[in-house]
Coordinates of C-alpha atoms and ligand atoms in Angstrom, one line a residue:
X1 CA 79.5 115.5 109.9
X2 CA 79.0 114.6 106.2
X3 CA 80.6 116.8 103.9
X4 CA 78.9 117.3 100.8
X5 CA 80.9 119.7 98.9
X6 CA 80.5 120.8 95.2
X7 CA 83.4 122.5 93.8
X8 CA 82.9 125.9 92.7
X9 CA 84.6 128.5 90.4
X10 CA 88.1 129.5 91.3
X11 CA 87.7 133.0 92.0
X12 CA 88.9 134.2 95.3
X13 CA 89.7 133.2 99.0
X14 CA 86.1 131.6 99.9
X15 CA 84.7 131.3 96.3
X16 CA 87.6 128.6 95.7
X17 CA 86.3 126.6 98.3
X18 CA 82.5 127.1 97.3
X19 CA 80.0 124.5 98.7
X20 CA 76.4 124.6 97.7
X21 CA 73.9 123.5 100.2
X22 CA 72.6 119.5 100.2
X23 CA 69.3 117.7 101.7
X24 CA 68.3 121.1 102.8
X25 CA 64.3 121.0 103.7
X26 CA 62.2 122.0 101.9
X27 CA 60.8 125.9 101.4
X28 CA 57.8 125.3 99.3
X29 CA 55.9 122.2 100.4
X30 CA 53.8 121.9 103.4
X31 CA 53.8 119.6 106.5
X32 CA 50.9 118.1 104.7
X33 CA 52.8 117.5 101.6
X34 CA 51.8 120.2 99.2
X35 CA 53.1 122.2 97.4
X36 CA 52.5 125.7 97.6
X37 CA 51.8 127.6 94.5
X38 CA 49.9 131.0 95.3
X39 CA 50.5 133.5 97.8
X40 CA 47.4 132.9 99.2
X41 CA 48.6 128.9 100.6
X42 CA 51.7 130.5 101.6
X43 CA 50.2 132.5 103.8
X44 CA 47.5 130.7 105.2
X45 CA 48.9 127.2 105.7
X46 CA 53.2 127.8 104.8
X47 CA 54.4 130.8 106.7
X48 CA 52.3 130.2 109.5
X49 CA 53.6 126.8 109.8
X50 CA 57.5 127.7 109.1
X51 CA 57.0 130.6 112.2
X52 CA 55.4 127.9 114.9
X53 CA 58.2 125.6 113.9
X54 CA 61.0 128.6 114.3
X55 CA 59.0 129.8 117.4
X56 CA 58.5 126.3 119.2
X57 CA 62.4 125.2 118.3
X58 CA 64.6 128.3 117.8
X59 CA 63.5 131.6 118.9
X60 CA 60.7 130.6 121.6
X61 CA 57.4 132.3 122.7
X62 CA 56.7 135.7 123.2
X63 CA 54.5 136.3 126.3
X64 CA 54.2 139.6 125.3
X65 CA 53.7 142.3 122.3
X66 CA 52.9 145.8 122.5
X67 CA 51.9 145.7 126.1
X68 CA 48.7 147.9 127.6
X69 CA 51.1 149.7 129.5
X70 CA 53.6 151.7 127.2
X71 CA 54.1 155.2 127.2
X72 CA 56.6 157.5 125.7
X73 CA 57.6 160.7 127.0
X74 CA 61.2 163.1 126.2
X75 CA 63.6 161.9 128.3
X76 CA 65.9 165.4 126.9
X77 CA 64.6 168.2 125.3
X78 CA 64.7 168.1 121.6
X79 CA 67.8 169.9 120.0
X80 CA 69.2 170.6 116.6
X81 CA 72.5 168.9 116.0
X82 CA 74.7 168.2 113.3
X83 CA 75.7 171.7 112.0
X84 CA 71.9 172.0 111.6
X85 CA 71.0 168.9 109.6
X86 CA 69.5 166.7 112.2
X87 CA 66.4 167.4 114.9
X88 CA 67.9 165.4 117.9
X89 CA 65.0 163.2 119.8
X90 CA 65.6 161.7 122.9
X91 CA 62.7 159.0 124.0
X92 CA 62.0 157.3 127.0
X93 CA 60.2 154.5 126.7
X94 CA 58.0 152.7 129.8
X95 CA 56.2 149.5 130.0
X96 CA 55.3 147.6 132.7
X97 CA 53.2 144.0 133.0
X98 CA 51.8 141.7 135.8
X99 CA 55.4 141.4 137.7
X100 CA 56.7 144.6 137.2
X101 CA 57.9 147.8 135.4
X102 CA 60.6 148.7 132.8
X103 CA 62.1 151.4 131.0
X104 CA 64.3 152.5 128.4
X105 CA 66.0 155.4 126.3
X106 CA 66.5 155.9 122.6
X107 CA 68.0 158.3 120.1
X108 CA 66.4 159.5 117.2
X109 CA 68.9 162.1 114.6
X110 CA 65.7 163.2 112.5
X111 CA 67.1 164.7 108.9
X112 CA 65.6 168.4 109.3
X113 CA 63.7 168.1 105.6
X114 CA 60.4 168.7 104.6
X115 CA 58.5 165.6 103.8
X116 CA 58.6 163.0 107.1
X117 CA 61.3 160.9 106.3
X118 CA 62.5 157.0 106.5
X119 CA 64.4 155.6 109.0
X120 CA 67.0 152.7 110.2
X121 CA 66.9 151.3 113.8
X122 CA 70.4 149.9 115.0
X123 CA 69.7 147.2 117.5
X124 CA 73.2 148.1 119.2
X125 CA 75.1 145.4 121.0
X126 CA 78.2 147.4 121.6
X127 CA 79.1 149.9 124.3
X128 CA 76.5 151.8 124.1
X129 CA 78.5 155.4 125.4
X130 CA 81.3 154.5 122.3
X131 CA 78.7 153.7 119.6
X132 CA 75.9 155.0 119.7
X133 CA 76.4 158.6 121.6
X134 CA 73.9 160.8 121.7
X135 CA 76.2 163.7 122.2
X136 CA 78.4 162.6 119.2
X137 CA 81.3 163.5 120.9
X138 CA 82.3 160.0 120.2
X139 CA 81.9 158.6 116.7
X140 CA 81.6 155.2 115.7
X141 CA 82.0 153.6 112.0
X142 CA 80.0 151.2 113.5
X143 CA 77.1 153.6 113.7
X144 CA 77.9 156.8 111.3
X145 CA 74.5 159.5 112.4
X146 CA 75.7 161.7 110.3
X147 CA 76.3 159.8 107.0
X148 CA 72.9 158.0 107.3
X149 CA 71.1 161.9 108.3
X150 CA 72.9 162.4 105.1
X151 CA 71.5 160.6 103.0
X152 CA 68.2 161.4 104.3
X153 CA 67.7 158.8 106.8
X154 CA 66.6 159.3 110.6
X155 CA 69.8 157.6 112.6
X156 CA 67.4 155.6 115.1
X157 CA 69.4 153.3 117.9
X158 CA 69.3 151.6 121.0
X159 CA 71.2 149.5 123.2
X160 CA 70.1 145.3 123.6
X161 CA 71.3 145.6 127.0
X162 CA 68.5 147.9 128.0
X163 CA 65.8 145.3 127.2
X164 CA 67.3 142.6 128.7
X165 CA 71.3 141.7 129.7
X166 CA 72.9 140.0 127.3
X167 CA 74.1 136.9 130.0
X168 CA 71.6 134.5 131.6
X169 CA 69.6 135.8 134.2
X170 CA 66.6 133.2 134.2
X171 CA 63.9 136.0 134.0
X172 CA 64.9 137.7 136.7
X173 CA 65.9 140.9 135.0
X174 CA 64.9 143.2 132.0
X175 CA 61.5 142.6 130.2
X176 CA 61.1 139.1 130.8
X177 CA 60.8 139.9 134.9
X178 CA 58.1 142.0 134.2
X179 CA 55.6 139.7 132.2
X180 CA 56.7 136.5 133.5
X181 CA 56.3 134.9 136.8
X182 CA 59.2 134.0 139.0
X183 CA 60.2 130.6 138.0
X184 CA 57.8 130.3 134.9
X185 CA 60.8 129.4 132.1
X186 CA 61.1 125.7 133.4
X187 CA 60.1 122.8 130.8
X188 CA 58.8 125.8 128.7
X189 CA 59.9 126.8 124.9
X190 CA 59.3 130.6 126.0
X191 CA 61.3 133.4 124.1
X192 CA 64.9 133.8 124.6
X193 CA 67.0 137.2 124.6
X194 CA 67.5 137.7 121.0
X195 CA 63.5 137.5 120.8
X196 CA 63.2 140.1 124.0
X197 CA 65.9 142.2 121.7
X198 CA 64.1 142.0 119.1
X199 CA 60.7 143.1 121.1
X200 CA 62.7 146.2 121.9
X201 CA 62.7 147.4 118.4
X202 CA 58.9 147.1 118.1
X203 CA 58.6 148.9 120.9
X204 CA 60.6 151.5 119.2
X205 CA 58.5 151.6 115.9
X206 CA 55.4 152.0 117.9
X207 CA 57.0 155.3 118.9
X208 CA 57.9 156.1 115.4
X209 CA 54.1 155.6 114.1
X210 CA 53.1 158.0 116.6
X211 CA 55.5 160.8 115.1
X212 CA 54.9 162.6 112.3
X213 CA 58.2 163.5 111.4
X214 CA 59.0 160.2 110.2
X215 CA 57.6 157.7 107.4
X216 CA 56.8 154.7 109.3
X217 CA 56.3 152.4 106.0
X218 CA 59.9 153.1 105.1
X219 CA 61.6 151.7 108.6
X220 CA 64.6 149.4 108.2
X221 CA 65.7 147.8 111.2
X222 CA 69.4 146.6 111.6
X223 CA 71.7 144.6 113.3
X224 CA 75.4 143.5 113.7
X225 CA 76.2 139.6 114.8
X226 CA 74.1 138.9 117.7
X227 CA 72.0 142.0 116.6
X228 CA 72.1 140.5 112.9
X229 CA 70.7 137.5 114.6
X230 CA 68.2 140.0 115.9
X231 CA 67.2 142.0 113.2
X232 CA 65.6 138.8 111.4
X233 CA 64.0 137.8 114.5
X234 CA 63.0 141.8 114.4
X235 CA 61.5 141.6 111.3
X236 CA 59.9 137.6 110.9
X237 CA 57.9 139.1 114.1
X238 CA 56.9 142.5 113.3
X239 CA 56.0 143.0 109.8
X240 CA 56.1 147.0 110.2
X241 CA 59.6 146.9 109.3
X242 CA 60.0 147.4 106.0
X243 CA 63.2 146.1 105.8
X244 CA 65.7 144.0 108.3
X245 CA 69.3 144.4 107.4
X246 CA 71.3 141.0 109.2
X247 CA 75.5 142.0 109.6
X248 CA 77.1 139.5 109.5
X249 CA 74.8 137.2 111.6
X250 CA 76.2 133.8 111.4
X251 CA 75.1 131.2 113.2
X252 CA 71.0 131.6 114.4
X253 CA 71.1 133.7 112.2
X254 CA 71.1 134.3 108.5
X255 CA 73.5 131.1 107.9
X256 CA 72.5 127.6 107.0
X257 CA 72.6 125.0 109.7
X258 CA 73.0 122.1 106.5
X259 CA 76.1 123.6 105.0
X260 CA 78.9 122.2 106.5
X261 CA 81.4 124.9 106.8
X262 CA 83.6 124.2 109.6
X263 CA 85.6 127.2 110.5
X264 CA 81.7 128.2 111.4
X265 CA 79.7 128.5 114.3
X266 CA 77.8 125.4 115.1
X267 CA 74.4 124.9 117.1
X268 CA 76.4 122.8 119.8
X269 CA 78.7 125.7 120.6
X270 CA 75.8 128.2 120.6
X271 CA 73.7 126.7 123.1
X272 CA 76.4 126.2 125.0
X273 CA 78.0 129.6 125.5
X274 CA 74.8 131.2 124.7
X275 CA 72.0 129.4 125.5
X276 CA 69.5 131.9 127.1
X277 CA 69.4 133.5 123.4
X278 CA 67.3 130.6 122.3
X279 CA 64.0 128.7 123.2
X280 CA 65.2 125.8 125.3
X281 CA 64.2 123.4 122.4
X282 CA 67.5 124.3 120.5
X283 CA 69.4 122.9 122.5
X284 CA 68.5 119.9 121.9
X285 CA 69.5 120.0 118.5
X286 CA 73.2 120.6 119.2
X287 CA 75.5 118.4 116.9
X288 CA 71.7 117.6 115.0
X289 CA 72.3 120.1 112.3
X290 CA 72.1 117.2 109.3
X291 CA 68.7 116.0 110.8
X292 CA 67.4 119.6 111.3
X293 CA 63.9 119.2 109.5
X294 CA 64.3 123.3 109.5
X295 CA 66.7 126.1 108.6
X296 CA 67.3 129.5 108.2
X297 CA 66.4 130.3 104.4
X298 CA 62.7 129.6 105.6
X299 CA 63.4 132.2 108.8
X300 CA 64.4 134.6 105.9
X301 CA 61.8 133.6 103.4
X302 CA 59.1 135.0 106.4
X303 CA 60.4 138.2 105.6
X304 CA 58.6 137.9 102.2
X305 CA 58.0 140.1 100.3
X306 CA 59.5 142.6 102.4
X307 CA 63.0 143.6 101.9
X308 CA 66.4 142.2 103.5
X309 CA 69.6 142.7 103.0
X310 CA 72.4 140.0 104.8
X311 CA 75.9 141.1 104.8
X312 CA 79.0 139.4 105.6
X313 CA 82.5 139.8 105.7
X314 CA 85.6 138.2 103.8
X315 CA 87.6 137.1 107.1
X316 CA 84.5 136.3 109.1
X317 CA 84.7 132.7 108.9
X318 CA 83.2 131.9 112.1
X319 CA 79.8 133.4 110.8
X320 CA 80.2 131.8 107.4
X321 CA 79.7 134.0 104.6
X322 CA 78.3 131.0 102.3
X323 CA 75.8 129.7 104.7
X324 CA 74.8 133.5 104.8
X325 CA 74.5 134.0 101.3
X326 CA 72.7 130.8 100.6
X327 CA 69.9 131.3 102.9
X328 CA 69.2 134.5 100.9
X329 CA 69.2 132.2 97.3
X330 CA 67.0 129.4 99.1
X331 CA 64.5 131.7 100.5
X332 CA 64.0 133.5 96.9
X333 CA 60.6 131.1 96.3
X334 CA 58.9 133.2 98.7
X335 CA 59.7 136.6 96.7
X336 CA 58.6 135.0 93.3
X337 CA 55.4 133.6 94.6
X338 CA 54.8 137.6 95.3
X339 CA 55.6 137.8 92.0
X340 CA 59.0 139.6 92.9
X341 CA 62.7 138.6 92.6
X342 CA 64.8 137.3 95.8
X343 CA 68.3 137.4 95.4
X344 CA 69.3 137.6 91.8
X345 CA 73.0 136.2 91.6
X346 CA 74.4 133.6 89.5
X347 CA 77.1 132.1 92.2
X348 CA 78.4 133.2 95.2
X349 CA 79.7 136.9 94.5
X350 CA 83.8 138.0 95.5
X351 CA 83.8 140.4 98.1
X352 CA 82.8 144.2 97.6
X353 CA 80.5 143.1 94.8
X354 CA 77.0 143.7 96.1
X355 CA 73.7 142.0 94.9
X356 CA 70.8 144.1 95.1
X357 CA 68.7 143.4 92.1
X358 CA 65.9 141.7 93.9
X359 CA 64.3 142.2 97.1
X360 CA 66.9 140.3 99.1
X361 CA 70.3 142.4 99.0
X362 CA 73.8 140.7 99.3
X363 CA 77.2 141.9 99.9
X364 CA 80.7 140.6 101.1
X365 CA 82.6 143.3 102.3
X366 CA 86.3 143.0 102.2
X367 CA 87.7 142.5 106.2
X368 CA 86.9 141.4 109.3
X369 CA 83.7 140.9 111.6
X370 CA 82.2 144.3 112.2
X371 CA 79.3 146.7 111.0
X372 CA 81.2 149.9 109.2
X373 CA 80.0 152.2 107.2
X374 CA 80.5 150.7 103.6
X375 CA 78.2 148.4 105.1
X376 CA 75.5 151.3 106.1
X377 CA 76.3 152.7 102.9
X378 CA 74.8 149.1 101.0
X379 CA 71.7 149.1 103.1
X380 CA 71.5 153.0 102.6
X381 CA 72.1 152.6 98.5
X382 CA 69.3 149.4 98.7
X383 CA 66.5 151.7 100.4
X384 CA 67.2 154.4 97.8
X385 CA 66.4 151.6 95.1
X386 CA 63.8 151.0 96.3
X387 CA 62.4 154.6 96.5
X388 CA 62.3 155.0 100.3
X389 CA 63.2 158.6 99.7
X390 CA 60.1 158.9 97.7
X391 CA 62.4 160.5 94.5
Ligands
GTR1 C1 80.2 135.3 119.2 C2 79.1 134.4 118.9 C3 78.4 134.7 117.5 C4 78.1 136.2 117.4 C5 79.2 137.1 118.0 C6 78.8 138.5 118.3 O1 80.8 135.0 120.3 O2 79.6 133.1 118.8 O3 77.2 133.9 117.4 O4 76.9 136.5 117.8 O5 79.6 136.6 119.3 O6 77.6 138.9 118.6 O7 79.7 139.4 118.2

């Protein structure tokens, strides 16, 4: 691959080495050749046409939404937890289509507070009994309940593997098998398991605009690595969340295909390890990455003007911090056409310096691939700036 590398400012481990993006396409013109200049062009003729491409080439077709049949019911009876401080939900969601029925559970840690309050979904793709307990007999850094109930968030989470199982089953198993016929994948771009995940959240905010103890406007949803990966997809398809918050997402996700950063992930190794996350069509664009008439700052730019915060880590190499933080700078058009700021930031930032001027938050944290609670505490600190707890 050609390497196009601009030297950057010496100022630690991965600044030093600083590349800035080359030949990447093109945000703000149109297939036709236009450039777009009011909000009104982008979306009418831009965003629509940057969310065929991404769903025809990357993420594939949904042949479902909300579905007719979807109920909720309490799958445990309510309970106050927490030394008091959070109303404990337990919610069993049930859907079922043309081939079959599905179901799932979720928790819900609702701060006990008077005025309904905002809330972040984890989409969690860890052990779900180590993570994400209900009981809280276990505790996770990777989901801290109490620290976000804290703050005055709900603690919302669920696991991916409940919506679908996270290793190619065809569409034999999870949602898929009960909207799709046997067999019906073949020759088609249809959705892929980060896009079924990623349906799983929405399924989840319809619950939470149906309860009054929480302010649907102000619902972040968020991710770690494959669930980073998600949380975009999350948000670019459900514009009810009011903010998607990508950890450390990498490669499909928030970082650029045209950087060239090669301790990275590349397309050809994710299509080949995991190619039932994707429509079919990317894997034909393995080893393509310099030809790519697409990339990921226009996924993130679809998220305009609504807020997203990308995160990475220092020794995370493989999901390449740059790539991650560049997508936020390239997709910034879209926030100024709203007359809004993207991601303010003169240069890539050292790590545990956080950008959240704009409407696109960034942060290096200092360590290894994870989500941890200095990184809740960013996408916590970024909602408060933006008045989510209506103070
Ligand atoms: C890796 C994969 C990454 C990332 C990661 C994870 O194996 O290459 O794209 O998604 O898994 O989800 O932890």
């Amino acid at each position: 691959m050609k390497k196009i590398f601009l030297l950057a400012g010496a100022c630690g481990m991965l600044s030093c080495l600083a590349a800035e993006p080359r030949n990447v396409p093109e945000l703000m013109t149109t297939a036709k050749g236009e450039k777009v200049a009011s909000v009104e062009q982008w979306e009418k003729v831009r965003a629509p046409e940057l969310l065929a491409t991404f769903t025809r080439e990357v993420y594939g077709r949904r042949v479902v939404e909300r579905p007719p049949q979807l109920s909720f019911e309490r799958a445990e009876p309510d309970e106050v937890m927490m030394d008091g401080k959070a109303l404990r939900k337990r919610i069993r969601v049930n859907y079922g289509g043309k081939y079959g029925k599905g179901t799932f559970v979720f928790t819900a840690f609702i701060p006990r507070q008077a005025r309904p309050a905002p809330a972040f979904v984890l989409i969690c793709n860890r052990k779900a009994a180590d993570n994400i307990d209900p009981t809280r007999a276990r505790k996770s850094d990777f989901w801290p309940a109490e620290r976000i109930v804290e703050r005055g968030y709900a603690a919302i989470a669920f696991w991916n593997g409940d919506i679908a199982p996270d290793w190619n089953t065809g569409n034999r198993e999870g949602v898929f098998a009960c909207f799709e016929a046997p067999g019906a994948r073949k020759g088609t771009h249809l959705w892929g398991t980060l896009s079924a995940w990623a349906w799983g959240a929405s399924r989840v905010m319809d619950w939470i605009e149906t309860e009054p103890l929480l302010d649907a406007k102000h619902v972040g949803v968020v991710g770690h690595s494959r669930g980073g990966k998600t949380a975009l997809v999350a948000g670019v398809y459900d514009t009810r969340f009011a903010m998607s918050c990508s950890n450390d997402s990498g490669c499909g996700g928030a970082k650029l295909n045209h950087m060239d950063l090669p301790d990275s992930e590349h397309i050809a190794r994710i299509v080949r390890v995991f190619p039932y996350w994707f429509a079919q069509n990317f894997i034909e664009w393995a080893n393509l990455e310099e030809k790519l008439p697409f990339d990921q700052h226009q996924f993130v730019a679809l998220l305009a003007p609504r807020l997203v915060a990308i995160a990475s880590a220092s020794e995370d190499a493989w999901a390449g911090p740059e790539g991650e933080y560049w997508s936020g700078r390239l997709a910034s058009p879209a926030w100024e056409l709203y007359g809004k700021k993207g991601l303010v930031s003169d240069g890539f930032p050292g790590a545990d310096k956080p950008l959240q001027e704009g409407c696109i938050s960034y942060h290096m944290r200092t360590g290894k691939h994870n989500l941890t609670s200095y990184d809740w505490d960013r996408y916590l600190d970024f909602a408060d700036r933006h008045g989510w707890r209506g103070e």
